[in-house]
Coordinates of C-alpha atoms in Angstrom, one line a residue:
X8 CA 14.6 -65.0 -19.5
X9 CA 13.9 -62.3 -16.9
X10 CA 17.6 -60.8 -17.9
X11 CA 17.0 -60.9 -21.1
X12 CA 13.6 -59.0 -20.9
X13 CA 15.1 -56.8 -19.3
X14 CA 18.4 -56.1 -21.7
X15 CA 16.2 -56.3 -24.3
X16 CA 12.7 -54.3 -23.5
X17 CA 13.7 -52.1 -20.8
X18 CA 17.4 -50.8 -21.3
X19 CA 17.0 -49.0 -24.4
X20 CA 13.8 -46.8 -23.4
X21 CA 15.6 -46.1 -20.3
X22 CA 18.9 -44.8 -21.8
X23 CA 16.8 -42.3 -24.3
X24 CA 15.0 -41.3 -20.9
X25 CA 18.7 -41.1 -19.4
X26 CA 20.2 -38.9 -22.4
X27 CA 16.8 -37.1 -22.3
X28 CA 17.0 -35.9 -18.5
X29 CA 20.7 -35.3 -19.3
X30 CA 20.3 -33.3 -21.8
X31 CA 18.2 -31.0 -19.8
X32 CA 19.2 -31.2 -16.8
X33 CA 23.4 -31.6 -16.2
X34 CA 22.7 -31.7 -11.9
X35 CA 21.2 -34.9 -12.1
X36 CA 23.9 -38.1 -12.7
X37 CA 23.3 -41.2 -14.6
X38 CA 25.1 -43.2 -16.1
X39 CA 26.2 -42.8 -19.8
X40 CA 25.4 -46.5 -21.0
X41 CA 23.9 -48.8 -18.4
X42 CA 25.1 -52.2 -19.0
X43 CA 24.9 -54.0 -16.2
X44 CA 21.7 -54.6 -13.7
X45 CA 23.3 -52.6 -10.9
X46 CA 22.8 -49.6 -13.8
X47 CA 19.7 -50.4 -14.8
X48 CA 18.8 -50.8 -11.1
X49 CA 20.4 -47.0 -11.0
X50 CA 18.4 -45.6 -13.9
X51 CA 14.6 -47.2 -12.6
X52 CA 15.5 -45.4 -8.4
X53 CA 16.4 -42.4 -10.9
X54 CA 13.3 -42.7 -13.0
X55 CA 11.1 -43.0 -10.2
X56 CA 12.6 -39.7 -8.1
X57 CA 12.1 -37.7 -11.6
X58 CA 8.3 -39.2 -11.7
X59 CA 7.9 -38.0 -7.8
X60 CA 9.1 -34.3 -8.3
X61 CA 6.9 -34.0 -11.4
X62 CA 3.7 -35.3 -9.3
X63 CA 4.7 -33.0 -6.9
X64 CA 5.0 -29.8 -9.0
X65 CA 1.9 -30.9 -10.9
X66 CA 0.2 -31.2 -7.0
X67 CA 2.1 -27.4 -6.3
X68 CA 0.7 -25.8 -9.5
X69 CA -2.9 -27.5 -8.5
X70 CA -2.7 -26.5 -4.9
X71 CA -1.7 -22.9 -6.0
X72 CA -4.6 -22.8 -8.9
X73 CA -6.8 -24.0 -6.7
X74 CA -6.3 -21.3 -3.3
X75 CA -6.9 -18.5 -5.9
X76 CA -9.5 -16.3 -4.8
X77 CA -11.1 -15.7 -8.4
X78 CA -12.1 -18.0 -11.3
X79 CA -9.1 -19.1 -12.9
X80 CA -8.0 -21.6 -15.5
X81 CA -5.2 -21.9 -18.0
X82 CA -5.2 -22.6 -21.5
X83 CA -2.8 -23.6 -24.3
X84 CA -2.2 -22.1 -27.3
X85 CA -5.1 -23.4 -29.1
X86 CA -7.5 -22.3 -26.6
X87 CA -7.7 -26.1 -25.1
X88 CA -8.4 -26.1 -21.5
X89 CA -5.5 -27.4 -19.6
X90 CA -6.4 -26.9 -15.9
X91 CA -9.1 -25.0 -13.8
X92 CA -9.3 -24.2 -10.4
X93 CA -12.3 -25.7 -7.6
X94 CA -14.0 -21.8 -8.1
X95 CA -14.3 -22.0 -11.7
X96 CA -15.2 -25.4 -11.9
X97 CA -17.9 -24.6 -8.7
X98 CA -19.6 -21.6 -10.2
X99 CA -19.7 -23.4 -13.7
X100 CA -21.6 -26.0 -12.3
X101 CA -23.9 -24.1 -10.0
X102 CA -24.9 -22.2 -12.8
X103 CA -25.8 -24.4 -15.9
X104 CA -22.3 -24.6 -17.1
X105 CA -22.0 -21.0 -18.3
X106 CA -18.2 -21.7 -18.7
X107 CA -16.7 -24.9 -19.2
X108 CA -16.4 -26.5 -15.7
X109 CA -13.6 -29.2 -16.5
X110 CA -9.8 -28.8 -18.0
X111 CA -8.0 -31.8 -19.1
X112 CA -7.2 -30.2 -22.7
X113 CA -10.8 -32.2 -24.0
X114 CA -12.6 -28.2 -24.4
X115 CA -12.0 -25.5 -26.2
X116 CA -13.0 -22.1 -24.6
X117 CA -13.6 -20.9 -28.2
X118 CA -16.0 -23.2 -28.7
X119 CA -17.6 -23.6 -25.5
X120 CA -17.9 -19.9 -25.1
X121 CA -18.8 -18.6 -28.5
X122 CA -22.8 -19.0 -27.5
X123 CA -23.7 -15.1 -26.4
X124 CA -26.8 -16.7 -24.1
X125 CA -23.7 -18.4 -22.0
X126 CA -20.6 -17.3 -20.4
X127 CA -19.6 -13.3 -21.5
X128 CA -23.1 -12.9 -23.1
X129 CA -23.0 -9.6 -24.9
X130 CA -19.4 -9.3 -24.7
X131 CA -18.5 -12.7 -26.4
X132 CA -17.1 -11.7 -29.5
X133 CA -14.8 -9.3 -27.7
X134 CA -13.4 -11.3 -25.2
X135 CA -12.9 -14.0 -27.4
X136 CA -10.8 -11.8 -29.8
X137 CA -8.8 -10.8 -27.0
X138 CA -8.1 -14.1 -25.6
X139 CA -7.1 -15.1 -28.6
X140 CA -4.5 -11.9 -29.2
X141 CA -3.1 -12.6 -26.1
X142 CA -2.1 -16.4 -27.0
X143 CA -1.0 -15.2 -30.3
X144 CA 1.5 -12.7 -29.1
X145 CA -0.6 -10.0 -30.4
X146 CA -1.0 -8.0 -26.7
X147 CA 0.9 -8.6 -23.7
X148 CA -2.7 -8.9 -22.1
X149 CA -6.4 -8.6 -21.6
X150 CA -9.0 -7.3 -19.4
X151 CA -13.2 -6.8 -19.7
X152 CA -15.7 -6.2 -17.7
X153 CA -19.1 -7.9 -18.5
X154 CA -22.6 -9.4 -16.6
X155 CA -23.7 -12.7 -16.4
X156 CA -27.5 -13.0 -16.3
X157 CA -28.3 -15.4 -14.0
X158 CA -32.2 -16.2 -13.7
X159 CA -32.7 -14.8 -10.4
X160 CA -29.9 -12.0 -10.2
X161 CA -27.0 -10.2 -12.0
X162 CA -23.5 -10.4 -11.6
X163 CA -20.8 -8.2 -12.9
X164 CA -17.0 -9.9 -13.4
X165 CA -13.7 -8.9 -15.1
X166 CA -12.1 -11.1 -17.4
X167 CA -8.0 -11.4 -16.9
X168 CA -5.7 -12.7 -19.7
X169 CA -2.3 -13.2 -18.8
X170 CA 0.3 -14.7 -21.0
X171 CA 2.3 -17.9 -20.1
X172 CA 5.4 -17.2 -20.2
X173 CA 6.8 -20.4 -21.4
X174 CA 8.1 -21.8 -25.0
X175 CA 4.8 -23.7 -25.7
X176 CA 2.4 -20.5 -25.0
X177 CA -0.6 -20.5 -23.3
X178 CA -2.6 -18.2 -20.8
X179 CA -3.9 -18.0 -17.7
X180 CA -8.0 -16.4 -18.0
X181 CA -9.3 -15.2 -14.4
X182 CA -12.3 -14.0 -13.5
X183 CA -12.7 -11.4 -10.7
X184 CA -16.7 -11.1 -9.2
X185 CA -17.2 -7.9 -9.0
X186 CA -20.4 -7.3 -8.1
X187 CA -20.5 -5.9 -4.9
X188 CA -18.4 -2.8 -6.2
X189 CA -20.5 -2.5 -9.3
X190 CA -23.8 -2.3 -7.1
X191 CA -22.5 0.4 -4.6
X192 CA -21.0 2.1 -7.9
X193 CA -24.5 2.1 -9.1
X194 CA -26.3 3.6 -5.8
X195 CA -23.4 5.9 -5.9
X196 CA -24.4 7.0 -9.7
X197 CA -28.0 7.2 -8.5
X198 CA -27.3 8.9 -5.5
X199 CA -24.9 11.7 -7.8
X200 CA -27.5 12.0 -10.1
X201 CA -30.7 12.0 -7.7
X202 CA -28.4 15.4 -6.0
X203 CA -28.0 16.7 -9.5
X204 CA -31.6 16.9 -10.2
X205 CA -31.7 18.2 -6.6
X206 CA -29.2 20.7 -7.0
X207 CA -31.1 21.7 -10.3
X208 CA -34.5 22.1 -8.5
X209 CA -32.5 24.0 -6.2
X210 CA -31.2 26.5 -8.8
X211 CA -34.1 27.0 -10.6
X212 CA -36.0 27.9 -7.5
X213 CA -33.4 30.3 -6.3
X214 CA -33.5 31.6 -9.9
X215 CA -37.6 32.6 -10.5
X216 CA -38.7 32.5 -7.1
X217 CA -40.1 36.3 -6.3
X218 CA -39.3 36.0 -2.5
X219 CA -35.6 37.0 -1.8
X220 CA -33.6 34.0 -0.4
X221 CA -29.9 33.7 1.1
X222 CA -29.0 30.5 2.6
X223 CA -25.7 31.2 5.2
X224 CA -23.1 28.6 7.0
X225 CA -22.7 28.8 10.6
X226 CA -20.0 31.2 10.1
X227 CA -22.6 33.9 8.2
X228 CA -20.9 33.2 4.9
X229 CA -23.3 33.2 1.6
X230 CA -23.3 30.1 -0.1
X231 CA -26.6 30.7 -2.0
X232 CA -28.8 33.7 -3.1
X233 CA -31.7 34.1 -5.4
X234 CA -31.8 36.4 -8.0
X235 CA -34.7 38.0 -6.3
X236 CA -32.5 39.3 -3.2
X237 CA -29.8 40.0 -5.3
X238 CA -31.7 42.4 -6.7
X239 CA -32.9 43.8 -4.1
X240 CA -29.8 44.1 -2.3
X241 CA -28.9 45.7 -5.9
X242 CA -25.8 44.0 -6.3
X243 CA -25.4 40.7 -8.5
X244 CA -25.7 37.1 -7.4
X245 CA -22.0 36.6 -7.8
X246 CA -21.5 39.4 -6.1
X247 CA -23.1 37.5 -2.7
X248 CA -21.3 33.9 -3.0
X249 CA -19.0 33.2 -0.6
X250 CA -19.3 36.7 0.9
X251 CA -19.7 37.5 4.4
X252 CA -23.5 38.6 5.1
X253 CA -22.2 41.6 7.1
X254 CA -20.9 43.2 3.9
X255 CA -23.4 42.5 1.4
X256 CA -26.3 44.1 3.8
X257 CA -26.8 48.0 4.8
X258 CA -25.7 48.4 7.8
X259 CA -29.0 48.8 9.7
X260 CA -30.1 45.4 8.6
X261 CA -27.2 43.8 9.6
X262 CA -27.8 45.3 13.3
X263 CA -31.0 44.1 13.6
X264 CA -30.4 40.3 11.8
X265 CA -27.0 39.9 13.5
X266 CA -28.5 39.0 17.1
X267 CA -31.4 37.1 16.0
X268 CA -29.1 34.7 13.3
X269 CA -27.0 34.0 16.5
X270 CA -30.3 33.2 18.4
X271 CA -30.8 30.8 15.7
X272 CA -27.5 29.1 15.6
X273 CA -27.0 28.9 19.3
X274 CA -30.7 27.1 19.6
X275 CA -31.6 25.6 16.7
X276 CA -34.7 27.6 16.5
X277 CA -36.6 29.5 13.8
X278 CA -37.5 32.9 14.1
X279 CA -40.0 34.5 12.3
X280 CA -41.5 38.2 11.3
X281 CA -38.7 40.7 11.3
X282 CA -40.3 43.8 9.9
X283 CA -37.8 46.5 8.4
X284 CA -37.6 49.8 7.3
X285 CA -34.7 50.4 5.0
X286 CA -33.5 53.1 2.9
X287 CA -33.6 52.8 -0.9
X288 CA -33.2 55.6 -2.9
X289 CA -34.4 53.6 -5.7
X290 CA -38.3 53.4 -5.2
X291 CA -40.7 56.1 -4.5
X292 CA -40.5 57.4 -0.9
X293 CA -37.0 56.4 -0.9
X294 CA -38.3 53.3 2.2
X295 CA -39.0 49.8 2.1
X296 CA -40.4 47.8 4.3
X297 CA -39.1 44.4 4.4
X298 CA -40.5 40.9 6.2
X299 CA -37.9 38.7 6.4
X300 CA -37.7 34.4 8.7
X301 CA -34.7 33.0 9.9
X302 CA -35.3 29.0 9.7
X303 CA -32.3 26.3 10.6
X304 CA -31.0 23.9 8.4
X305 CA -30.3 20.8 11.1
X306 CA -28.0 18.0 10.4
X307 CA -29.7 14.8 11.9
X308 CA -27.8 14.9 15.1
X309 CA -29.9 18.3 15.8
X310 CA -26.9 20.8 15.0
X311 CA -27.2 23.8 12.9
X312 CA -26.1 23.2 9.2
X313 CA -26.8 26.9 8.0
X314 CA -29.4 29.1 8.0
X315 CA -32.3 29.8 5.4
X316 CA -33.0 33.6 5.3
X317 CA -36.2 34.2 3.7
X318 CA -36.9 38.5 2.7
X319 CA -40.3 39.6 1.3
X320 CA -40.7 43.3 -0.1
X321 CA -44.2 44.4 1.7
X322 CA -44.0 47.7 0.9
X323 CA -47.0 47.4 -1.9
X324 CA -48.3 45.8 1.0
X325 CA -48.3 47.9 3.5
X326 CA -48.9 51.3 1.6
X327 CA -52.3 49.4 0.7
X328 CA -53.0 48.9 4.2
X329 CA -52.3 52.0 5.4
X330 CA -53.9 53.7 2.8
X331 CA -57.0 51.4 3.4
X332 CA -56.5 52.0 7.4
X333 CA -57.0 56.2 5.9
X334 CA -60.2 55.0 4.2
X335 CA -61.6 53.6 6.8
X336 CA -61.0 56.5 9.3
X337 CA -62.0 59.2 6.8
X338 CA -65.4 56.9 6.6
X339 CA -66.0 56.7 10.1
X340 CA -65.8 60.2 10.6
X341 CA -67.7 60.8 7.5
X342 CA -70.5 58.3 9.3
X343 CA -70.3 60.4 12.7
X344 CA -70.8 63.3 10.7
X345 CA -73.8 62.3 8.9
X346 CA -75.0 60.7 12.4
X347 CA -74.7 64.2 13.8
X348 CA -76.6 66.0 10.9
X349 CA -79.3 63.3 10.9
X350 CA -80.1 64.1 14.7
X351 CA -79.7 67.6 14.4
X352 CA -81.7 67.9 10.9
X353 CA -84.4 71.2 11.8

């Protein structure tokens, strides 16, 4: 009975399994027809060796799914999910199933992802269409970046479609976390555009303020000027930039600043109320008289950065005060006078 069971039930699944495997595979013997038990016997050691390397592949591809750093699972054509690895199915259930946290071929990602308060939120309708371009040949592959929402935080990924490259189709989706990068990209952006609105400030000041300014490196080359100095020094502001200050100022300025910018870069010390008389042929008395402070620009470690040059035109100034100084003389004697004529008075 046990023979015949055999002959009967078990002999003619085995041979299609033997023509099957031999069909595909021409390194692996079996015999043609089994006929006898030895055969048979055969066929079952050769069944079982084929059942233990596909357990062990199916183990390889898990174990090589599963060390992937990122979220990764593969589907077929359909969209089913086949497999996913123990991130994806981790940070799907640690965070109210936003993706589909089990594989098996049961789920469809179009289905379970097509809700835009879950999975690629705002982004759903695109990465859904190109998923579904990738599994239908229609681009050789896919990436997105979108944020998940998460109730107490944000985080920023990029979705990866790859194709499988087998006759059945299929894909392999990943997702990359890439938060960390986003957030410095984003105090990056802030910082870039806080330093643009800086750098703005900066230019508008130098533009309208009244007081002359030059800002030099610690080699005494202009980086900055206001329009203010530039016209005083009656040249233009282009004309300054990235000169040297010993050829943009007359020549007795630059004796008298050349000593006391070196004081300043050597110590790391302001130095304030230069007063100058320079020629300039184009105001009345052909003189000005100039007030000008030398203040550092220090890095944190305490070294010099450049120098801020501040120039004020006092000539107004001073003509006022000297003329008021005149006053006040030509009164006193005036008062002496009618002192004298007040004690003398017959």
């Amino acid at each position: 009975m046990c023979w015949i069971t055999i002959r009967i039930g078990l002999v003619y699944p085995l041979r299609h399994l033997a023509e099957t495997v031999r069909s595909t595979s021409g390194s692996l013997f079996l015999p043609k027809h089994p006929q006898s038990s030895n055969e048979i016997a055969s066929l079952s050691e050769s069944f079982a060796r084929i059942n233990e390397v596909l357990r062990e592949s199916e183990a390889f591809n898990r174990a090589t799914i599963n060390s992937l750093p990122v979220h990764g699972a593969i589907v077929d054509k359909a969209g089913y999910l086949l497999e996913v690895n123990g991130a994806w199915e981790q940070f799907a259930r640690n965070h109210g199933d936003l993706f589909p946290s089990t594989g098996g071929g049961l789920i469809n990602v179009f289905d379970a992802c097509r809700d835009s308060s879950k999975g690629y939120g705002d982004h759903t309708q695109e990465a859904l269409a190109g998923i579904r371009a990738v599994l239908h040949g229609e681009m050789p592959s896919f990436t997105l970046d979108y944020m998940v929402a998460l109730p107490k935080e944000r985080r920023w990924f990029v979705l990866s479609v790859m194709p499988l490259q087998r006759p059945q189709g299929g894909a392999i989706l990943s997702h990359t976390e890439v938060t960390e990068r986003r957030r410095a990209e984003d105090t990056l952006l802030r910082g870039m555009t806080e330093t643009e609105r800086a750098r703005t400030r900066l230019n508008t000041l130098y533009a309208t303020i009244p007081i002359g300014l030059i800002y030099v490196t610690p080699n005494l080359m202009i980086e900055r000027v206001s329009q203010s100095m530039a016209q005083l020094q009656g040249r233009s502001v282009e004309e300054h930039v990235n000169q040297r200050l010993s050829s943009v100022l007359a020549p007795e300025r630059w004796t008298k600043l050349k000593p006391i910018l070196e004081h300043v870069l050597t110590n790391g010390t302001a130095y304030h109320g230069l007063e100058e008389v320079v020629s300039d042929p184009r105001v009345p008395g052909g003189l000005r008289i100039l007030l000008s402070h030398c203040d550092p620009d220090l890095r944190e470690d305490g070294t010099v950065r450049g120098i801020h040059l501040a120039t004020q035109d006092i000539t107004a100034e001073k003509l006022a005060q000297k003329e008021h100084e005149q006053n006040v003389r030509e009164l006193k004697a005036k008062n002496r006078e009618l002192d004298q004529m007040a004690i003398r008075d017959p």
